[in-house]
Short mmCIF file of C-alpha atoms in Angstrom, two decimals:
data_model
loop_
_atom_site.label_atom_id
_atom_site.label_comp_id
_atom_site.label_asym_id
_atom_site.label_seq_id
_atom_site.Cartn_x
_atom_site.Cartn_y
_atom_site.Cartn_z
CA MET A 1 -7.58 3.89 -43.71
CA GLY A 2 -4.62 3.50 -43.84
CA GLY A 3 -2.98 6.74 -45.78
CA GLU A 4 0.36 6.50 -43.48
CA VAL A 5 1.10 3.24 -44.02
CA VAL A 6 0.44 2.85 -47.76
CA LYS A 7 2.24 6.47 -47.98
CA TYR A 8 5.11 4.59 -45.90
CA TRP A 9 5.29 1.47 -48.28
CA ILE A 10 4.70 3.39 -51.73
CA LYS A 11 8.13 5.28 -50.10
CA CYS A 12 9.79 2.36 -49.19
CA LEU A 13 8.50 0.78 -52.52
CA LYS A 14 10.16 3.54 -54.32
CA ILE A 15 13.76 2.81 -52.19
CA LEU A 16 13.83 -0.68 -52.04
CA HIS A 17 13.26 -0.80 -56.37
CA HIS A 18 16.05 2.10 -57.48
CA SER A 19 18.15 0.31 -54.88
CA GLY A 20 17.28 -2.97 -56.87
CA ARG A 21 16.39 -5.33 -54.59
CA ILE A 22 12.12 -5.02 -54.80
CA SER A 23 11.40 -4.16 -57.89
CA TYR A 24 7.69 -2.47 -59.16
CA GLY A 25 6.89 -6.39 -61.27
CA THR A 26 7.88 -8.40 -58.26
CA PHE A 27 5.40 -6.16 -56.54
CA CYS A 28 2.48 -6.33 -58.61
CA GLY A 29 2.50 -9.64 -58.83
CA ILE A 30 3.05 -10.27 -55.20
CA GLN A 31 -0.25 -8.16 -54.33
CA ILE A 32 -2.17 -9.74 -57.20
CA LYS A 33 -2.06 -13.18 -56.11
CA CYS A 34 -2.96 -11.73 -52.78
CA LEU A 35 -6.10 -10.13 -54.21
CA ILE A 36 -7.45 -13.22 -56.07
CA TRP A 37 -6.71 -15.86 -52.80
CA VAL A 38 -8.83 -12.14 -51.72
CA ILE A 39 -11.39 -12.06 -53.74
CA ILE A 40 -12.17 -16.39 -53.80
CA SER A 41 -12.45 -15.64 -50.12
CA THR A 42 -15.05 -13.20 -50.33
CA GLY A 43 -16.80 -15.23 -52.76
CA SER A 44 -17.07 -17.60 -50.10
CA THR A 45 -17.90 -15.84 -47.18
CA VAL A 46 -20.61 -13.69 -48.74
CA LEU A 47 -21.75 -16.75 -50.08
CA PHE A 48 -22.41 -18.96 -47.06
CA PRO A 49 -25.08 -17.30 -45.49
CA SER A 50 -27.40 -17.67 -48.84
CA LEU A 51 -26.92 -21.72 -48.09
CA VAL A 52 -27.83 -21.42 -44.78
CA SER A 53 -30.52 -19.53 -45.98
CA LEU A 54 -31.70 -22.17 -48.63
CA ILE A 55 -31.39 -24.35 -46.08
CA ILE A 56 -33.54 -23.30 -43.91
CA ASP A 57 -36.41 -21.85 -46.40
CA GLN A 58 -36.19 -24.45 -49.05
CA GLY A 59 -35.04 -27.45 -47.09
CA ILE A 60 -36.33 -27.25 -44.23
CA GLY A 61 -40.05 -25.05 -44.91
CA ARG A 62 -40.47 -28.14 -47.28
CA GLU A 63 -39.22 -30.87 -45.54
CA ASN A 64 -37.30 -31.45 -48.47
CA SER A 65 -34.16 -34.36 -47.17
CA TYR A 66 -32.56 -33.92 -50.88
CA TYR A 67 -32.34 -30.39 -50.70
CA ILE A 68 -30.71 -30.44 -47.35
CA PHE A 69 -28.73 -32.76 -48.32
CA ASN A 70 -27.01 -31.17 -50.97
CA LEU A 71 -27.11 -27.93 -49.88
CA SER A 72 -25.14 -28.85 -46.71
CA LEU A 73 -22.78 -30.64 -48.67
CA LEU A 74 -22.50 -27.23 -50.82
CA LEU A 75 -22.21 -25.23 -47.36
CA GLY A 76 -19.61 -27.11 -46.11
CA ILE A 77 -17.15 -27.30 -49.79
CA THR A 78 -18.08 -23.35 -49.29
CA GLY A 79 -16.98 -23.24 -46.26
CA ILE A 80 -13.40 -25.14 -46.50
CA ILE A 81 -12.96 -23.25 -49.12
CA MET A 82 -13.18 -19.44 -46.98
CA ILE A 83 -11.04 -20.95 -44.14
CA PHE A 84 -8.61 -22.66 -46.83
CA SER A 85 -8.20 -19.26 -49.18
CA LYS A 86 -7.71 -16.62 -46.02
CA TYR A 87 -5.55 -18.98 -44.75
CA ILE A 88 -4.00 -18.74 -48.12
CA TYR A 89 -3.28 -14.85 -48.90
CA GLN A 90 -2.40 -14.39 -45.37
CA MET A 91 0.30 -16.38 -45.27
CA ASN A 92 0.80 -15.23 -48.68
CA PHE A 93 1.25 -10.66 -47.69
CA PHE A 94 2.90 -11.90 -43.93
CA LYS A 95 5.79 -14.09 -46.33
CA PHE A 96 6.02 -10.04 -48.94
CA SER A 97 5.89 -8.30 -45.63
CA GLN A 98 8.83 -10.20 -43.65
CA ARG A 99 10.84 -10.02 -47.53
CA PHE A 100 9.90 -6.31 -47.49
CA VAL A 101 11.03 -5.36 -43.91
CA LEU A 102 14.07 -7.65 -44.22
CA GLU A 103 15.07 -5.32 -46.99
CA LEU A 104 14.36 -2.15 -45.78
CA LYS A 105 16.26 -3.10 -43.21
CA GLU A 106 19.49 -4.50 -44.54
CA LEU A 107 19.37 -1.81 -46.89
CA PHE A 108 18.99 0.88 -43.43
CA PHE A 109 21.96 -0.87 -41.75
CA GLN A 110 24.33 -0.40 -45.18
CA ASN A 111 23.69 3.23 -44.77
CA LEU A 112 24.94 3.50 -41.85
CA LEU A 113 28.03 2.40 -42.42
CA LYS A 114 28.60 5.50 -44.79
CA THR A 115 27.58 7.69 -42.46
CA ASN A 116 30.39 10.20 -41.39
CA ILE A 117 31.22 12.24 -38.31
CA ASN A 118 28.92 15.52 -39.37
CA PHE A 119 25.63 12.61 -39.14
CA TRP A 120 26.69 11.57 -35.51
CA SER A 121 27.06 14.78 -34.53
CA LYS A 122 23.68 15.09 -35.54
CA HIS A 123 22.01 11.36 -34.24
CA SER A 124 23.28 9.72 -30.87
CA ALA A 125 23.18 5.74 -31.73
CA GLY A 126 21.20 4.74 -29.16
CA ASP A 127 18.06 6.66 -31.17
CA MET A 128 19.58 4.30 -34.97
CA PHE A 129 19.87 1.29 -32.52
CA LYS A 130 16.18 1.89 -31.63
CA ILE A 131 15.28 2.72 -34.49
CA LEU A 132 16.96 -0.45 -36.15
CA GLU A 133 15.42 -2.90 -33.49
CA ASP A 134 12.25 -1.34 -32.16
CA ASP A 135 10.73 0.85 -34.64
CA ILE A 136 11.06 -1.10 -37.85
CA ALA A 137 10.14 -3.80 -35.83
CA THR A 138 7.36 -1.95 -35.12
CA ILE A 139 6.11 -1.46 -38.28
CA GLN A 140 7.74 -5.42 -39.70
CA ASN A 141 4.04 -5.56 -37.13
CA MET A 142 2.10 -3.63 -38.28
CA ILE A 143 2.81 -4.06 -42.13
CA THR A 144 2.79 -7.74 -41.47
CA ARG A 145 -0.92 -7.34 -39.89
CA SER A 146 -2.41 -4.25 -41.13
CA ILE A 147 -1.80 -4.81 -44.82
CA SER A 148 -3.41 -7.61 -45.43
CA THR A 149 -5.98 -6.58 -42.82
CA ILE A 150 -6.82 -2.89 -44.52
CA VAL A 151 -7.31 -4.88 -47.69
CA SER A 152 -9.01 -7.61 -47.70
CA ASN A 153 -11.82 -6.46 -44.94
CA ILE A 154 -12.28 -3.17 -47.16
CA VAL A 155 -13.27 -5.80 -49.82
CA MET A 156 -15.18 -7.76 -47.11
CA LEU A 157 -17.05 -4.65 -46.00
CA VAL A 158 -17.80 -3.72 -49.59
CA ALA A 159 -19.26 -6.95 -50.60
CA ILE A 160 -21.55 -7.90 -47.52
CA ILE A 161 -22.46 -4.11 -47.96
CA SER A 162 -23.60 -4.89 -51.18
CA PHE A 163 -25.16 -7.95 -50.92
CA LEU A 164 -27.12 -6.19 -47.65
CA LEU A 165 -28.59 -3.54 -50.75
CA TYR A 166 -29.25 -6.12 -53.13
CA ILE A 167 -31.30 -7.97 -51.02
CA GLN A 168 -32.21 -5.75 -48.38
CA PRO A 169 -32.26 -2.39 -49.11
CA ALA A 170 -33.75 -0.21 -46.40
CA ILE A 171 -31.67 -2.52 -43.59
CA GLY A 172 -28.89 -1.76 -45.62
CA ILE A 173 -28.84 1.99 -46.18
CA ILE A 174 -29.53 2.22 -43.13
CA LEU A 175 -26.24 -0.17 -42.04
CA VAL A 176 -24.13 2.16 -44.21
CA THR A 177 -25.33 5.00 -42.56
CA THR A 178 -24.35 3.68 -39.86
CA THR A 179 -21.26 2.69 -41.27
CA LEU A 180 -20.14 6.09 -41.92
CA LEU A 181 -21.80 7.71 -39.14
CA ILE A 182 -18.45 5.22 -37.01
CA ILE A 183 -16.35 5.50 -39.39
CA PHE A 184 -16.57 9.43 -38.81
CA ILE A 185 -16.77 9.94 -35.65
CA GLN A 186 -13.38 7.56 -35.44
CA HIS A 187 -11.46 10.08 -38.01
CA ILE A 188 -12.34 12.73 -35.08
CA LEU A 189 -10.49 10.77 -32.05
CA GLY A 190 -8.16 9.52 -34.87
CA LYS A 191 -6.65 13.40 -35.05
CA LYS A 192 -7.35 13.77 -31.34
CA LEU A 193 -4.79 10.21 -30.80
CA GLU A 194 -2.72 11.84 -33.51
CA VAL A 195 -2.18 15.39 -31.62
CA ILE A 196 -1.15 12.79 -28.38
CA VAL A 197 1.01 10.32 -30.17
CA TYR A 198 3.92 12.45 -31.94
CA PRO A 199 4.45 14.42 -28.71
CA LEU A 200 4.40 11.45 -26.10
CA ARG A 201 7.19 9.28 -29.09
CA ASP A 202 9.61 12.89 -29.12
CA LYS A 203 9.14 12.10 -25.35
CA VAL A 204 10.04 8.37 -25.66
CA GLY A 205 13.35 8.97 -27.56
CA LYS A 206 14.07 12.41 -25.77
CA PHE A 207 13.69 9.81 -22.59
CA SER A 208 15.82 7.32 -23.55
CA THR A 209 18.84 9.69 -24.60
CA PHE A 210 18.90 11.10 -21.64
CA THR A 211 18.77 7.37 -20.08
CA ASN A 212 21.04 6.16 -22.48
CA GLU A 213 23.86 8.70 -21.44
CA SER A 214 23.24 8.77 -18.09
CA LEU A 215 24.72 4.89 -17.95
CA ASN A 216 27.42 5.49 -20.09
CA ASN A 217 28.79 8.29 -17.80
CA ILE A 218 26.85 6.58 -14.26
CA ILE A 219 30.76 6.63 -12.99
CA ASN A 220 31.16 10.66 -13.33
CA ILE A 221 28.22 11.49 -12.66
CA GLU A 222 28.53 9.57 -9.39
CA MET A 223 31.81 11.60 -8.75
CA THR A 224 30.57 14.89 -9.57
CA GLY A 225 28.22 14.73 -7.15
CA ALA A 226 25.02 15.05 -9.37
CA SER A 227 23.77 12.25 -8.93
CA LYS A 228 20.04 13.67 -7.11
CA SER A 229 19.80 16.42 -10.20
CA PHE A 230 19.66 13.01 -12.78
CA PHE A 231 17.79 11.39 -11.04
CA LYS A 232 15.13 14.09 -10.30
CA ALA A 233 14.99 15.26 -14.21
CA TYR A 234 15.52 11.04 -14.80
CA SER A 235 11.54 11.01 -12.51
CA LYS A 236 10.26 14.00 -14.61
CA LYS A 237 10.87 12.59 -17.90
CA ASN A 238 9.79 9.27 -16.82
CA ARG A 239 6.26 10.50 -14.78
CA ASP A 240 6.00 12.51 -18.13
CA ILE A 241 5.90 10.00 -20.15
CA ILE A 242 3.86 8.19 -18.36
CA LYS A 243 1.12 10.48 -18.02
CA ASP A 244 0.55 11.22 -21.68
CA ALA A 245 1.23 7.09 -21.10
CA ILE A 246 -2.77 7.24 -20.29
CA LYS A 247 -4.37 10.20 -21.90
CA GLN A 248 -3.27 8.30 -24.88
CA LEU A 249 -4.65 4.80 -23.76
CA ARG A 250 -8.20 6.60 -22.80
CA LEU A 251 -8.09 7.55 -26.42
CA ILE A 252 -7.64 4.44 -27.59
CA THR A 253 -9.67 2.59 -24.80
CA THR A 254 -12.81 5.20 -26.06
CA ILE A 255 -12.33 4.58 -29.85
CA GLN A 256 -12.63 1.17 -29.57
CA SER A 257 -15.99 1.42 -27.70
CA VAL A 258 -16.76 3.41 -30.58
CA ILE A 259 -16.63 0.77 -32.54
CA SER A 260 -17.95 -1.76 -30.47
CA SER A 261 -21.23 0.13 -29.85
CA TYR A 262 -21.22 -1.42 -33.79
CA SER A 263 -22.60 -4.61 -33.27
CA ILE A 264 -25.17 -3.75 -30.66
CA CYS A 265 -27.20 -0.99 -33.44
CA SER A 266 -26.11 -3.01 -36.21
CA LEU A 267 -28.20 -6.49 -34.52
CA PHE A 268 -31.08 -3.59 -33.03
CA ILE A 269 -31.60 -2.48 -36.95
CA VAL A 270 -31.60 -5.87 -38.71
CA MET A 271 -33.85 -7.45 -35.65
CA ILE A 272 -36.67 -4.51 -35.32
CA ILE A 273 -36.54 -3.80 -39.93
CA GLY A 274 -35.91 -7.54 -40.13
CA ALA A 275 -38.83 -9.15 -37.93
CA GLN A 276 -41.82 -6.83 -39.53
CA GLU A 277 -41.01 -7.05 -42.94
CA VAL A 278 -41.18 -10.96 -41.46
CA ILE A 279 -44.28 -10.54 -40.32
CA LYS A 280 -45.87 -8.38 -43.27
CA GLY A 281 -44.85 -11.69 -45.41
CA ASN A 282 -42.60 -9.33 -47.36
CA MET A 283 -39.31 -11.95 -46.10
CA SER A 284 -38.27 -15.49 -45.23
CA ILE A 285 -37.02 -16.63 -41.46
CA GLY A 286 -34.17 -18.16 -43.55
CA ASN A 287 -33.68 -15.22 -45.70
CA LEU A 288 -33.61 -12.76 -41.41
CA VAL A 289 -31.08 -15.78 -40.29
CA SER A 290 -28.92 -14.74 -42.94
CA LEU A 291 -28.98 -11.17 -42.68
CA THR A 292 -28.31 -11.02 -38.88
CA MET A 293 -25.43 -13.45 -40.40
CA TYR A 294 -23.96 -11.25 -42.76
CA THR A 295 -24.57 -8.33 -40.17
CA GLN A 296 -22.75 -10.16 -37.44
CA TRP A 297 -19.74 -10.93 -41.01
CA MET A 298 -20.31 -7.05 -40.79
CA LEU A 299 -18.81 -6.50 -38.10
CA GLY A 300 -15.66 -8.46 -38.23
CA PRO A 301 -14.60 -5.76 -41.17
CA VAL A 302 -15.88 -2.86 -39.67
CA LEU A 303 -13.32 -4.47 -36.09
CA ALA A 304 -10.32 -4.99 -37.61
CA LEU A 305 -10.50 -2.27 -39.48
CA GLY A 306 -11.07 -0.04 -36.48
CA ASN A 307 -8.00 -1.77 -34.87
CA ALA A 308 -5.30 -1.48 -37.72
CA TYR A 309 -6.61 2.41 -37.99
CA THR A 310 -6.13 2.71 -33.86
CA GLU A 311 -2.69 1.14 -34.71
CA ILE A 312 -1.82 3.01 -36.97
CA LYS A 313 -2.71 6.00 -35.31
CA SER A 314 -1.13 5.67 -32.64
CA ASN A 315 2.05 4.77 -34.31
CA SER A 316 1.92 7.58 -36.89
CA PRO A 317 5.16 9.42 -35.45
CA LEU A 318 7.26 6.29 -36.65
CA PHE A 319 6.00 6.27 -40.60
CA LYS A 320 7.21 10.11 -40.74
#
């Protein structure tokens, strides 16, 4: 998950470190600060369903108003901590990502100003402009969202799965197996997606250059009577790109459908096994409710990681 992004970060960090823009110490310090808030958010998130279970079993089940009031108060405080810590770590990740891309963009432009005629004979100004504006902007959005998404949701997923294995091993093992199966299927589809996006990226780049050069020489094209041939070439390139883009979208939709099916499977598992455990007296209704909450909250990280994975694979040519 996110191998391309991590490798890209490491490569760019080395460049920025050697250029004196962002040191390794600064990077590690900010990441540790973010990770502390991620852990606080994860701890409060894992604690929340357990408090709901206690309110149902110890408070409502025993008709104990004292338990209900105190546990509800603790539940509210936990919820506030959960929301506040999530806001803090997302803002920290966002601010650092903005600085990271800002420094990278300025360094890229600075190096462009030092290039010679040999460089420009191999690369067009249109390509460099697209990289500077479109590609780096895409990478900026991905880094801003993906890094915080990957780190926070992996921590969250591991914590929830560990807790599920502790309170109900049978359900936990089945859910872990289901999660691994979904990840495996997603990985296979992700490899197929890479096969499509690399040629598509190349076609888009060539089409952009062709369009730019055609518009720059539009008068000469009209004077030489080559308008029809240029229009024919333009239409062919444009239609090929649309055709490949539809294939890419179809595969992305398939990946997202596989991820979404996890919600149905996980809830089905919990209700079938959990209901039987309640009937046998091995589990309380409060525990079943908390298990259902854990399962639904586990869906969030799985969906977020799946969407981040799909986005990374779709834009993987940018990291080359």
